CSV table of C-alpha atoms in Angstrom, one decimal:
chain,number,residue,atom,x,y,z
A,1,MET,CA,95.4,110.5,97.0
A,2,SER,CA,93.2,107.8,96.6
A,3,THR,CA,90.7,105.9,100.5
A,4,VAL,CA,89.7,100.8,103.1
A,5,SER,CA,88.1,99.3,105.7
A,6,GLN,CA,90.0,96.4,107.3
A,7,LYS,CA,88.0,94.1,105.1
A,8,GLU,CA,89.7,91.1,103.5
A,9,SER,CA,89.2,90.5,99.9
A,10,GLY,CA,89.2,86.8,99.9
A,11,ALA,CA,92.7,86.5,98.4
A,12,PRO,CA,94.7,83.6,99.8
A,13,ALA,CA,97.3,83.9,102.5
A,14,ALA,CA,100.9,83.3,101.5
A,15,SER,CA,101.5,79.6,100.9
A,16,PRO,CA,104.2,77.7,102.8
A,17,GLY,CA,107.7,78.4,101.6
A,18,PRO,CA,109.9,81.4,101.1
A,19,ALA,CA,108.2,82.2,99.1
A,20,SER,CA,106.8,78.1,78.1
A,21,THR,CA,106.0,78.8,75.3
A,22,ARG,CA,106.7,81.5,72.9
A,23,ASP,CA,104.4,84.3,74.0
A,24,LEU,CA,103.5,87.2,71.7
A,25,SER,CA,106.3,89.3,73.1
A,26,GLY,CA,108.8,86.7,71.9
A,27,GLY,CA,109.5,85.3,75.4
A,28,CYS,CA,108.2,81.7,75.4
A,29,GLY,CA,109.5,78.4,74.1
A,30,ASP,CA,108.4,76.2,71.1
A,31,ASP,CA,104.6,75.8,70.7
A,32,LEU,CA,103.5,75.2,74.2
A,33,GLU,CA,101.7,78.6,74.2
A,34,ARG,CA,98.2,77.1,74.1
A,35,GLN,CA,99.0,75.1,77.2
A,36,CYS,CA,100.5,78.1,79.0
A,37,CYS,CA,98.2,80.9,77.9
A,38,GLY,CA,95.0,79.4,76.6
A,39,GLU,CA,92.2,78.3,79.0
A,40,PRO,CA,92.8,79.9,82.4
A,41,ASP,CA,92.9,78.0,85.7
A,42,GLN,CA,90.6,78.3,88.6
A,43,LYS,CA,91.1,81.9,89.6
A,44,LEU,CA,90.6,84.2,92.5
A,45,PRO,CA,87.4,86.3,92.2
A,46,GLY,CA,87.6,89.9,91.0
A,47,THR,CA,90.3,92.1,89.5
A,48,HIS,CA,91.7,93.3,92.8
A,49,GLY,CA,91.9,92.5,96.5
A,50,VAL,CA,93.2,94.2,99.7
A,51,GLY,CA,95.5,92.0,101.6
A,52,ASP,CA,95.1,91.6,105.4
A,53,PRO,CA,98.2,89.8,106.6
A,54,ALA,CA,96.7,89.1,110.0
A,55,ALA,CA,93.3,87.9,108.8
A,56,THR,CA,94.1,84.3,109.3
A,57,PHE,CA,96.4,84.9,112.3
A,58,SER,CA,96.4,82.3,115.0
A,59,GLY,CA,98.8,82.1,117.8
A,60,ASP,CA,99.4,82.9,121.4
A,61,SER,CA,102.3,83.6,123.8
A,62,PRO,CA,102.2,85.0,127.3
A,63,PHE,CA,105.6,86.6,126.6
A,64,LEU,CA,104.7,88.7,123.5
A,65,SER,CA,102.5,91.7,122.7
A,66,CYS,CA,99.8,91.3,120.2
A,67,ARG,CA,102.1,92.9,117.6
A,68,GLY,CA,104.8,90.5,118.7
A,69,ARG,CA,102.5,87.5,118.3
A,70,VAL,CA,101.6,88.6,114.7
A,71,ILE,CA,105.3,89.0,113.9
A,72,LYS,CA,106.1,85.6,115.3
A,73,TRP,CA,103.2,84.1,113.4
A,74,PHE,CA,104.6,85.5,110.1
A,75,TRP,CA,107.9,83.6,110.8
A,76,ASP,CA,106.1,80.4,111.8
A,77,SER,CA,103.8,80.4,108.8
A,78,ALA,CA,105.5,82.1,105.9
A,79,GLU,CA,109.0,80.8,106.4
A,80,GLU,CA,108.3,77.0,106.7
A,81,GLY,CA,110.0,76.0,103.6
A,82,TYR,CA,113.2,78.0,104.2
A,83,ARG,CA,113.4,76.8,107.8
A,84,THR,CA,113.1,73.2,106.6
A,85,TYR,CA,115.9,73.8,104.1
A,86,CYS,CA,118.2,75.5,106.7
A,87,MET,CA,117.9,72.4,108.8
A,88,ASP,CA,118.8,70.1,105.9
A,89,ILE,CA,121.0,71.9,103.5
A,90,TYR,CA,122.5,69.9,100.6
A,91,ASP,CA,126.2,69.4,100.8
A,92,GLU,CA,128.0,67.2,98.3
A,93,ASP,CA,130.2,65.6,100.9
A,94,GLN,CA,128.6,66.1,104.3
A,95,ASN,CA,124.9,65.9,103.4
A,96,PRO,CA,124.3,64.6,99.8
A,97,SER,CA,120.6,63.8,100.6
A,98,GLY,CA,120.0,67.3,101.8
A,99,ILE,CA,117.6,69.8,100.2
A,100,ILE,CA,118.5,71.6,97.0
A,101,ASN,CA,117.4,75.2,97.1
A,102,LEU,CA,115.7,76.3,93.8
A,103,GLY,CA,113.3,78.5,95.7
A,104,VAL,CA,115.2,81.5,97.1
A,105,SER,CA,116.3,84.1,94.6
A,106,GLU,CA,120.1,84.2,95.2
A,107,ASN,CA,122.8,84.3,92.5
A,108,LYS,CA,125.4,81.7,93.5
A,109,LEU,CA,127.2,81.6,90.1
A,110,CYS,CA,130.0,84.2,90.6
A,111,PHE,CA,131.4,83.6,94.1
A,112,ASP,CA,134.9,83.1,92.5
A,113,LEU,CA,134.8,86.5,90.9
A,114,LEU,CA,133.5,88.3,94.0
A,115,GLN,CA,136.0,86.5,96.3
A,116,SER,CA,138.8,87.6,94.1
A,117,ARG,CA,137.7,91.3,94.1
A,118,LEU,CA,136.5,91.6,97.7
A,119,THR,CA,139.8,90.2,99.1
A,120,GLN,CA,142.0,92.7,97.3
A,121,SER,CA,144.0,95.1,99.6
A,122,ASP,CA,141.9,98.2,98.8
A,123,MET,CA,138.9,96.5,100.4
A,124,LEU,CA,140.2,96.5,104.0
A,125,ARG,CA,140.5,99.8,105.7
A,126,VAL,CA,140.1,100.8,109.3
A,127,GLU,CA,140.2,104.4,110.4
A,128,PRO,CA,138.4,106.3,113.2
A,129,ALA,CA,135.6,107.7,110.9
A,130,LEU,CA,134.6,104.2,109.9
A,131,LEU,CA,134.2,103.1,113.5
A,132,GLN,CA,132.1,106.1,114.6
A,133,TYR,CA,128.5,107.2,113.9
A,134,PRO,CA,128.1,108.2,110.2
A,135,ASP,CA,125.8,110.6,108.5
A,136,TRP,CA,122.6,108.5,108.8
A,137,ARG,CA,122.1,108.8,105.0
A,138,GLY,CA,125.4,107.0,104.6
A,139,HIS,CA,129.0,108.3,104.4
A,140,LEU,CA,129.3,111.0,101.8
A,141,PHE,CA,132.1,109.1,100.0
A,142,LEU,CA,129.7,106.1,99.5
A,143,ARG,CA,126.8,108.2,98.4
A,144,GLU,CA,129.0,109.9,95.9
A,145,GLU,CA,130.0,106.6,94.4
A,146,VAL,CA,126.4,105.3,94.4
A,147,ALA,CA,125.3,108.4,92.5
A,148,LYS,CA,128.1,107.9,89.9
A,149,PHE,CA,127.3,104.2,89.7
A,150,LEU,CA,123.6,104.7,89.1
A,151,SER,CA,124.2,107.5,86.7
A,152,LEU,CA,126.3,105.2,84.6
A,153,TYR,CA,124.4,101.9,84.8
A,154,CYS,CA,120.9,103.4,84.9
A,155,LYS,CA,121.9,105.6,81.9
A,156,SER,CA,120.4,108.7,83.5
A,157,ARG,CA,120.2,111.7,81.2
A,158,THR,CA,121.8,114.0,83.9
A,159,ALA,CA,124.2,113.2,86.7
A,160,LEU,CA,122.4,111.9,89.7
A,161,ARG,CA,123.2,113.7,93.0
A,162,PRO,CA,124.5,112.2,96.2
A,163,GLU,CA,122.2,114.3,98.3
A,164,ASN,CA,119.3,112.2,96.8
A,165,VAL,CA,120.9,108.9,98.0
A,166,VAL,CA,120.1,107.1,101.2
A,167,VAL,CA,122.0,103.9,102.1
A,168,LEU,CA,120.3,101.2,104.1
A,169,ASN,CA,121.0,97.5,105.0
A,170,GLY,CA,119.1,96.0,102.1
A,171,CYS,CA,115.9,96.7,100.1
A,172,ALA,CA,113.7,95.0,102.7
A,173,SER,CA,114.6,98.0,104.9
A,174,VAL,CA,114.0,100.4,102.1
A,175,PHE,CA,110.4,99.0,101.7
A,176,SER,CA,109.9,99.1,105.4
A,177,ALA,CA,111.2,102.7,105.8
A,178,LEU,CA,109.2,104.0,102.8
A,179,ALA,CA,106.0,102.4,104.1
A,180,THR,CA,106.6,104.1,107.5
A,181,VAL,CA,107.3,107.6,106.2
A,182,LEU,CA,104.7,107.6,103.3
A,183,CYS,CA,101.7,105.9,104.8
A,184,GLU,CA,99.5,105.8,107.8
A,185,ALA,CA,98.6,102.5,109.4
A,186,GLY,CA,95.9,100.7,107.4
A,187,GLU,CA,96.7,102.5,104.1
A,188,VAL,CA,97.8,100.6,101.1
A,189,PHE,CA,100.1,100.4,98.1
A,190,LEU,CA,98.8,99.0,94.8
A,191,ILE,CA,100.9,96.1,93.5
A,192,PRO,CA,100.4,93.9,90.4
A,193,THR,CA,100.3,90.2,91.1
A,194,PRO,CA,102.1,87.9,91.0
A,195,TYR,CA,104.8,89.8,93.0
A,196,TYR,CA,107.7,89.0,95.3
A,197,GLY,CA,105.7,88.0,98.4
A,198,ALA,CA,108.1,89.1,101.1
A,199,ILE,CA,107.1,92.7,100.3
A,200,THR,CA,103.9,92.0,102.3
A,201,GLN,CA,106.0,91.6,105.4
A,202,HIS,CA,108.4,94.5,104.6
A,203,VAL,CA,105.6,97.0,104.5
A,204,TYR,CA,103.3,95.5,107.2
A,205,LEU,CA,105.4,94.3,110.2
A,206,ASN,CA,106.6,97.7,111.4
A,207,SER,CA,104.0,100.1,109.8
A,208,HIS,CA,100.8,98.0,109.4
A,209,VAL,CA,100.7,99.2,105.8
A,210,ARG,CA,99.0,96.7,103.4
A,211,LEU,CA,99.0,95.8,99.8
A,212,ALA,CA,96.1,96.1,97.3
A,213,TYR,CA,96.5,93.5,94.6
A,214,VAL,CA,96.1,94.3,90.9
A,215,HIS,CA,95.3,90.7,89.8
A,216,LEU,CA,96.9,89.7,86.5
A,217,ASP,CA,96.4,86.4,84.7
A,218,SER,CA,98.0,84.4,82.0
A,219,GLU,CA,95.3,84.7,79.4
A,220,VAL,CA,96.5,86.5,76.2
A,221,THR,CA,93.7,88.7,74.8
A,222,GLY,CA,95.2,90.3,71.7
A,223,PRO,CA,98.0,90.3,69.2
A,224,ASP,CA,100.2,92.7,71.2
A,225,ALA,CA,99.4,91.1,74.6
A,226,ARG,CA,101.5,88.9,76.8
A,227,PRO,CA,100.7,86.7,79.8
A,228,PHE,CA,100.3,88.6,83.1
A,229,GLN,CA,100.5,91.9,81.3
A,230,LEU,CA,100.0,95.1,83.4
A,231,THR,CA,98.0,97.9,81.8
A,232,VAL,CA,96.8,101.3,83.0
A,233,GLU,CA,93.2,100.1,82.5
A,234,LYS,CA,93.8,97.3,85.0
A,235,LEU,CA,95.4,99.7,87.4
A,236,GLU,CA,92.4,102.1,87.1
A,237,VAL,CA,89.9,99.3,87.7
A,238,ALA,CA,91.8,98.0,90.8
A,239,LEU,CA,92.3,101.5,92.2
A,240,GLN,CA,88.6,102.4,91.9
A,241,GLY,CA,87.6,99.1,93.4
A,242,VAL,CA,89.8,99.6,96.4
A,243,ILE,CA,88.6,103.2,96.9
A,244,SER,CA,85.0,102.0,96.8
A,245,GLU,CA,85.8,99.8,99.8
A,246,GLY,CA,86.9,102.9,101.8
A,247,VAL,CA,90.6,102.2,101.7
A,248,THR,CA,93.2,104.9,101.2
A,249,VAL,CA,95.7,104.1,98.4
A,250,LYS,CA,99.0,105.9,98.9
A,251,GLY,CA,101.2,104.5,96.2
A,252,LEU,CA,102.1,102.0,93.5
A,253,ILE,CA,104.9,99.4,93.8
A,254,LEU,CA,106.5,98.3,90.5
A,255,ILE,CA,109.3,95.7,90.2
A,256,ASN,CA,111.4,96.0,87.0
A,257,PRO,CA,112.7,93.5,85.9
A,258,GLN,CA,109.7,91.8,87.4
A,259,ASN,CA,109.9,89.1,90.1
A,260,PRO,CA,108.7,86.3,89.5
A,261,LEU,CA,107.8,86.8,85.8
A,262,GLY,CA,111.1,88.2,84.6
A,263,ASP,CA,109.3,90.7,82.4
A,264,ILE,CA,110.8,94.1,81.5
A,265,TYR,CA,108.6,97.1,81.3
A,266,SER,CA,109.2,99.2,78.1
A,267,PRO,CA,109.9,102.9,78.4
A,268,GLY,CA,106.4,103.6,77.1
A,269,GLU,CA,104.8,101.3,79.7
A,270,LEU,CA,106.8,102.9,82.5
A,271,GLN,CA,105.7,106.4,81.3
A,272,GLU,CA,102.1,105.3,81.3
A,273,TYR,CA,102.3,103.8,84.8
A,274,LEU,CA,104.0,107.0,86.1
A,275,GLU,CA,101.4,109.2,84.4
A,276,PHE,CA,98.6,107.1,86.0
A,277,ALA,CA,100.2,107.6,89.5
A,278,LYS,CA,100.5,111.3,89.0
A,279,ARG,CA,96.9,111.7,88.0
A,280,HIS,CA,95.9,110.1,91.3
A,281,GLU,CA,98.7,111.7,93.4
A,282,LEU,CA,100.2,108.3,94.2
A,283,HIS,CA,103.8,107.7,95.2
A,284,VAL,CA,105.7,105.2,92.9
A,285,VAL,CA,108.2,102.9,94.5
A,286,MET,CA,110.4,101.4,91.8
A,287,ASP,CA,112.2,98.2,92.8
A,288,GLU,CA,115.1,97.8,90.3
A,289,VAL,CA,117.1,95.2,92.1
A,290,TYR,CA,117.5,93.0,89.0
A,291,MET,CA,118.5,95.8,86.6
A,292,LEU,CA,122.0,94.4,85.9
A,293,SER,CA,120.7,90.8,85.6
A,294,VAL,CA,119.3,91.2,82.1
A,295,PHE,CA,121.3,88.5,80.2
A,296,ASP,CA,119.5,88.3,76.9
A,297,GLU,CA,121.4,90.6,74.5
A,298,ALA,CA,118.3,91.2,72.5
A,299,LEU,CA,116.5,92.9,75.4
A,300,GLU,CA,116.8,96.6,76.2
A,301,TYR,CA,116.3,97.4,79.9
A,302,ARG,CA,115.5,101.0,80.8
A,303,SER,CA,115.7,102.2,84.4
A,304,VAL,CA,113.0,104.7,85.4
A,305,LEU,CA,116.0,107.0,86.1
A,306,SER,CA,116.8,107.0,82.3
A,307,LEU,CA,113.5,108.4,81.2
A,308,GLU,CA,113.5,111.8,79.6
A,309,ARG,CA,111.3,113.1,82.2
A,310,LEU,CA,109.5,111.9,85.4
A,311,PRO,CA,105.9,113.0,85.5
A,312,ASP,CA,106.1,113.5,89.3
A,313,PRO,CA,109.7,113.4,90.5
A,314,GLN,CA,108.7,114.2,94.1
A,315,ARG,CA,106.7,111.0,94.3
A,316,THR,CA,109.0,108.7,92.4
A,317,HIS,CA,111.4,106.7,94.6
A,318,VAL,CA,113.9,104.1,93.2
A,319,MET,CA,115.6,101.3,95.1
A,320,TRP,CA,118.5,99.1,94.1
A,321,SER,CA,120.9,96.7,96.0
A,322,THR,CA,123.9,94.4,95.4
A,323,SER,CA,121.9,91.4,96.7
A,324,LYS,CA,120.7,90.1,93.3
A,325,ASP,CA,123.0,91.7,90.6
A,326,PHE,CA,126.1,91.0,92.6
A,327,GLY,CA,125.1,87.8,94.4
A,328,MET,CA,125.8,89.5,97.8
A,329,SER,CA,122.5,89.1,99.6
A,330,GLY,CA,124.3,88.3,102.9
A,331,LEU,CA,126.2,91.6,102.9
A,332,ARG,CA,122.9,93.7,103.3
A,333,PHE,CA,123.4,96.8,101.2
A,334,GLY,CA,120.5,98.7,99.6
A,335,VAL,CA,120.0,102.1,98.1
A,336,LEU,CA,117.1,104.6,97.9
A,337,TYR,CA,117.3,107.3,95.3
A,338,THR,CA,114.7,110.1,95.7
A,339,GLU,CA,114.5,113.7,94.7
A,340,ASN,CA,112.1,114.4,97.6
A,341,GLN,CA,114.3,115.7,100.4
A,342,ASP,CA,111.5,115.3,103.0
A,343,VAL,CA,111.3,111.6,102.2
A,344,ALA,CA,115.1,111.2,102.1
A,345,THR,CA,115.5,112.9,105.5
A,346,ALA,CA,112.7,110.9,107.1
A,347,VAL,CA,114.2,107.6,105.8
A,348,ALA,CA,117.6,108.6,106.9
A,349,SER,CA,116.4,109.1,110.4
A,350,LEU,CA,115.3,105.5,110.4
A,351,CYS,CA,118.8,104.4,109.4
A,352,ARG,CA,119.6,104.4,113.1
A,353,TYR,CA,118.0,101.0,112.8
A,354,TYR,CA,118.5,100.2,109.1
A,355,GLY,CA,122.1,101.4,108.7
A,356,LEU,CA,125.3,99.4,107.8
A,357,SER,CA,128.7,99.6,109.3
A,358,GLY,CA,131.4,102.0,108.2
A,359,ILE,CA,133.7,99.2,107.2
A,360,ALA,CA,131.0,97.7,104.9
A,361,GLN,CA,130.3,101.2,103.5
A,362,HIS,CA,134.0,101.5,102.6
A,363,GLN,CA,133.9,98.1,100.9
A,364,MET,CA,130.8,99.0,98.9
A,365,ALA,CA,132.3,102.3,97.8
A,366,GLN,CA,135.4,100.5,96.6
A,367,LEU,CA,133.3,98.0,94.7
A,368,LEU,CA,131.0,100.5,93.0
A,369,ARG,CA,133.7,102.8,91.9
A,370,ASP,CA,135.5,100.0,90.1
A,371,HIS,CA,133.6,100.5,86.8
A,372,ASP,CA,136.3,98.7,84.8
A,373,TRP,CA,136.1,95.5,86.8
A,374,ILE,CA,132.3,95.7,86.8
A,375,SER,CA,131.9,96.3,83.1
A,376,GLN,CA,134.8,94.3,81.7
A,377,VAL,CA,135.0,91.4,84.1
A,378,TYR,CA,132.0,90.8,86.3
A,379,LEU,CA,129.0,91.7,84.2
A,380,PRO,CA,130.0,89.9,81.0
A,381,GLU,CA,130.9,86.7,82.9
A,382,ASN,CA,127.8,86.9,85.1
A,383,HIS,CA,125.6,87.3,82.1
A,384,ALA,CA,127.2,84.4,80.3
A,385,ARG,CA,126.7,82.1,83.4
A,386,LEU,CA,123.1,83.3,83.9
A,387,LYS,CA,122.3,82.6,80.2
A,388,ALA,CA,123.9,79.1,80.4
A,389,ALA,CA,122.0,78.1,83.5
A,390,HIS,CA,118.7,79.5,82.1
A,391,THR,CA,119.2,77.6,78.9
A,392,TYR,CA,119.8,74.3,80.8
A,393,VAL,CA,116.7,74.6,82.9
A,394,SER,CA,114.6,75.7,79.9
A,395,GLU,CA,115.7,72.6,78.0
A,396,GLU,CA,114.8,70.4,80.9
A,397,LEU,CA,111.3,72.0,81.1
A,398,ARG,CA,110.8,71.6,77.4
A,399,ALA,CA,111.8,67.9,77.6
A,400,LEU,CA,109.1,67.5,80.3
A,401,GLY,CA,106.5,69.4,78.2
A,402,ILE,CA,106.1,72.0,80.9
A,403,PRO,CA,104.9,75.5,79.8
A,404,PHE,CA,106.9,78.4,81.1
A,405,LEU,CA,107.6,82.1,80.5
A,406,SER,CA,111.0,82.3,79.0
A,407,ARG,CA,112.4,85.8,79.7
A,408,GLY,CA,116.0,87.0,79.6
A,409,ALA,CA,116.2,88.7,82.9
A,410,GLY,CA,116.3,87.8,86.6
A,411,LEU,CA,117.4,84.7,88.3
A,412,PHE,CA,114.3,82.5,87.9
A,413,ILE,CA,111.8,81.0,85.5
A,414,TRP,CA,108.0,81.1,86.0
A,415,VAL,CA,106.6,77.6,85.2
A,416,ASN,CA,103.0,76.3,84.8
A,417,LEU,CA,102.5,72.9,86.6
A,418,ARG,CA,98.7,73.1,86.4
A,419,LYS,CA,98.6,69.7,84.6
A,420,TYR,CA,100.0,68.1,87.8
A,421,LEU,CA,97.1,69.4,89.9
A,422,PRO,CA,94.2,67.0,89.7
A,423,GLN,CA,91.6,69.6,90.6
A,424,ALA,CA,93.5,72.8,89.8
A,425,THR,CA,93.1,74.3,93.3
A,426,PHE,CA,95.4,76.1,95.6
A,427,LYS,CA,95.2,73.2,98.0
A,428,GLU,CA,96.5,70.9,95.3
A,429,GLU,CA,99.2,73.5,94.6
A,430,GLU,CA,100.3,73.3,98.2
A,431,LEU,CA,100.3,69.5,98.2
A,432,LEU,CA,102.6,69.6,95.1
A,433,TRP,CA,104.9,72.1,96.8
A,434,ARG,CA,105.1,69.7,99.8
A,435,ARG,CA,105.9,66.8,97.5
A,436,PHE,CA,108.8,68.7,96.1
A,437,LEU,CA,110.0,69.5,99.6
A,438,ASP,CA,109.7,65.8,100.6
A,439,GLY,CA,111.6,65.1,97.4
A,440,LYS,CA,114.4,67.3,98.7
A,441,VAL,CA,114.0,70.2,96.3
A,442,LEU,CA,112.7,73.6,97.6
A,443,LEU,CA,110.6,75.7,95.1
A,444,SER,CA,108.3,78.7,95.6
A,445,SER,CA,104.7,78.3,94.8
A,446,GLY,CA,102.5,80.8,93.0
A,447,LYS,CA,100.3,81.3,96.0
A,448,ALA,CA,103.3,82.8,97.8
A,449,PHE,CA,103.4,85.5,95.1
A,450,GLN,CA,99.6,86.0,95.3
A,451,CYS,CA,99.2,84.6,91.8
A,452,LYS,CA,95.6,84.6,90.7
A,453,GLU,CA,95.8,81.1,89.2
A,454,PRO,CA,96.8,77.9,90.9
A,455,GLY,CA,99.6,75.8,89.5
A,456,TRP,CA,102.4,78.3,88.9
A,457,PHE,CA,105.8,77.9,90.5
A,458,ARG,CA,109.1,79.8,90.4
A,459,ILE,CA,112.3,78.0,89.8
A,460,VAL,CA,115.6,79.8,90.6
A,461,PHE,CA,118.3,78.6,88.2
A,462,THR,CA,121.3,80.5,89.6
A,463,ASP,CA,123.2,77.7,91.3
A,464,LYS,CA,126.3,75.8,90.5
A,465,ALA,CA,126.0,73.3,87.7
A,466,HIS,CA,126.1,70.1,89.8
A,467,ARG,CA,123.5,71.3,92.3
A,468,LEU,CA,121.3,72.6,89.5
A,469,ARG,CA,121.5,69.3,87.7
A,470,LEU,CA,120.6,67.3,90.8
A,471,GLY,CA,117.8,69.7,91.7
A,472,MET,CA,116.3,69.3,88.2
A,473,GLN,CA,116.6,65.5,88.5
A,474,ARG,CA,114.7,65.6,91.7
A,475,PHE,CA,112.2,67.9,90.2
A,476,ARG,CA,111.6,65.4,87.4
A,477,GLN,CA,111.4,62.5,89.8
A,478,VAL,CA,108.7,64.2,91.9
A,479,LEU,CA,106.6,65.0,88.8
A,480,GLU,CA,107.0,61.4,87.6
A,481,GLY,CA,105.9,60.0,91.0
A,482,ARG,CA,109.4,58.8,91.9
A,483,PRO,CA,110.0,60.5,95.2
A,484,HIS,CA,112.9,58.3,96.2
A,485,PHE,CA,116.0,59.7,94.5
A,486,ARG,CA,119.5,58.5,94.1
A,487,THR,CA,122.3,60.8,95.3
């Protein structure tokens, strides 16, 4: 295992909000590459930084503990954009001047398919066992179906086992539970930036576990390189830098497909990252929540569970959920797969707080066992709709001359709006974010993902066509200095 003081690295706090070109990996559009990947922006200093979520904490309440005040502060500061959206949600008939949400990563494209499947008669079942306390790992019937589902769609070389499955109410709970059972307070996970910023809260609020950033940038340094590319060399430098500050590093978090970049790690890269972790006795937490949202037929996604061998199976833990791939983020269903029975048992004990109802477990088992519907109906149609929406937004961005990373996975596009920042600072980035919000379109700014360079934003494209078109119209109007839009 690799050891920090409570020292803050100088990395920025999360910005308000919920938080292309053809690159050399074949993932960008036209010849905007020089704009996207040439001269880097103003950057954060150094190659790494240890986050301290409470470093800029300010707030007081006579009714809350110190811990409670920090938790409330997270809500007050980090959720500003989403709260504003929730008070002014766009509705074509009731609120046509409301906010269009292109900031929160939810797939809203396939409600019709899901409604049809989830309202079939096999989904509703009420019996005593479903109304009583379950095995805290999840009902065996569900864990069996999860193991079969992951074996098939992760393309595992051997059948995965239900005793290695723990079922929780979403991957936020998986992160929180793993942080609790793997780390002591004040210890850290390494994580490459930019990354899905809510992980900061998931690992910190209950467990006071922090994240140590492996800062990546957009500069392309060689013929086989790509923007924001993670390498073992960068992991090594960051790890040694964090250790030199006296911080204990307990693990590495990887997101594949990556959020917000949309990158897919190759099998060779995954093997290198896992070997690195084994050398340093680090746990690896693999977030694979977008594994079925790879819509470019030319891409080959490989789950870590499909690798021929895991360098350290006892320290490799995989999570997946239906939130992204099935557009069911409100149902709250997440899965941990780990061969480490000590970890599985400890996480299962926390499912007293992170579990889901027996009726929901029945529904999930029915859905996941329906491989014919998933493979022949849902996935082909979902991929077609993802590709069409991605193509539309890509064309709009090209028309505006905006560089972006054009990947074929995930629900979002990572765009470079640096040219709209007069001074290329994070303050200017925040001002632009607020201009978008005032223009009634919610985006996520790069600072919310701890991006090293100001000016990057994530656009979520998985909304119905009429909302997506209106959202992109407002996006254009804000950039052109026309905040007053027509509905």
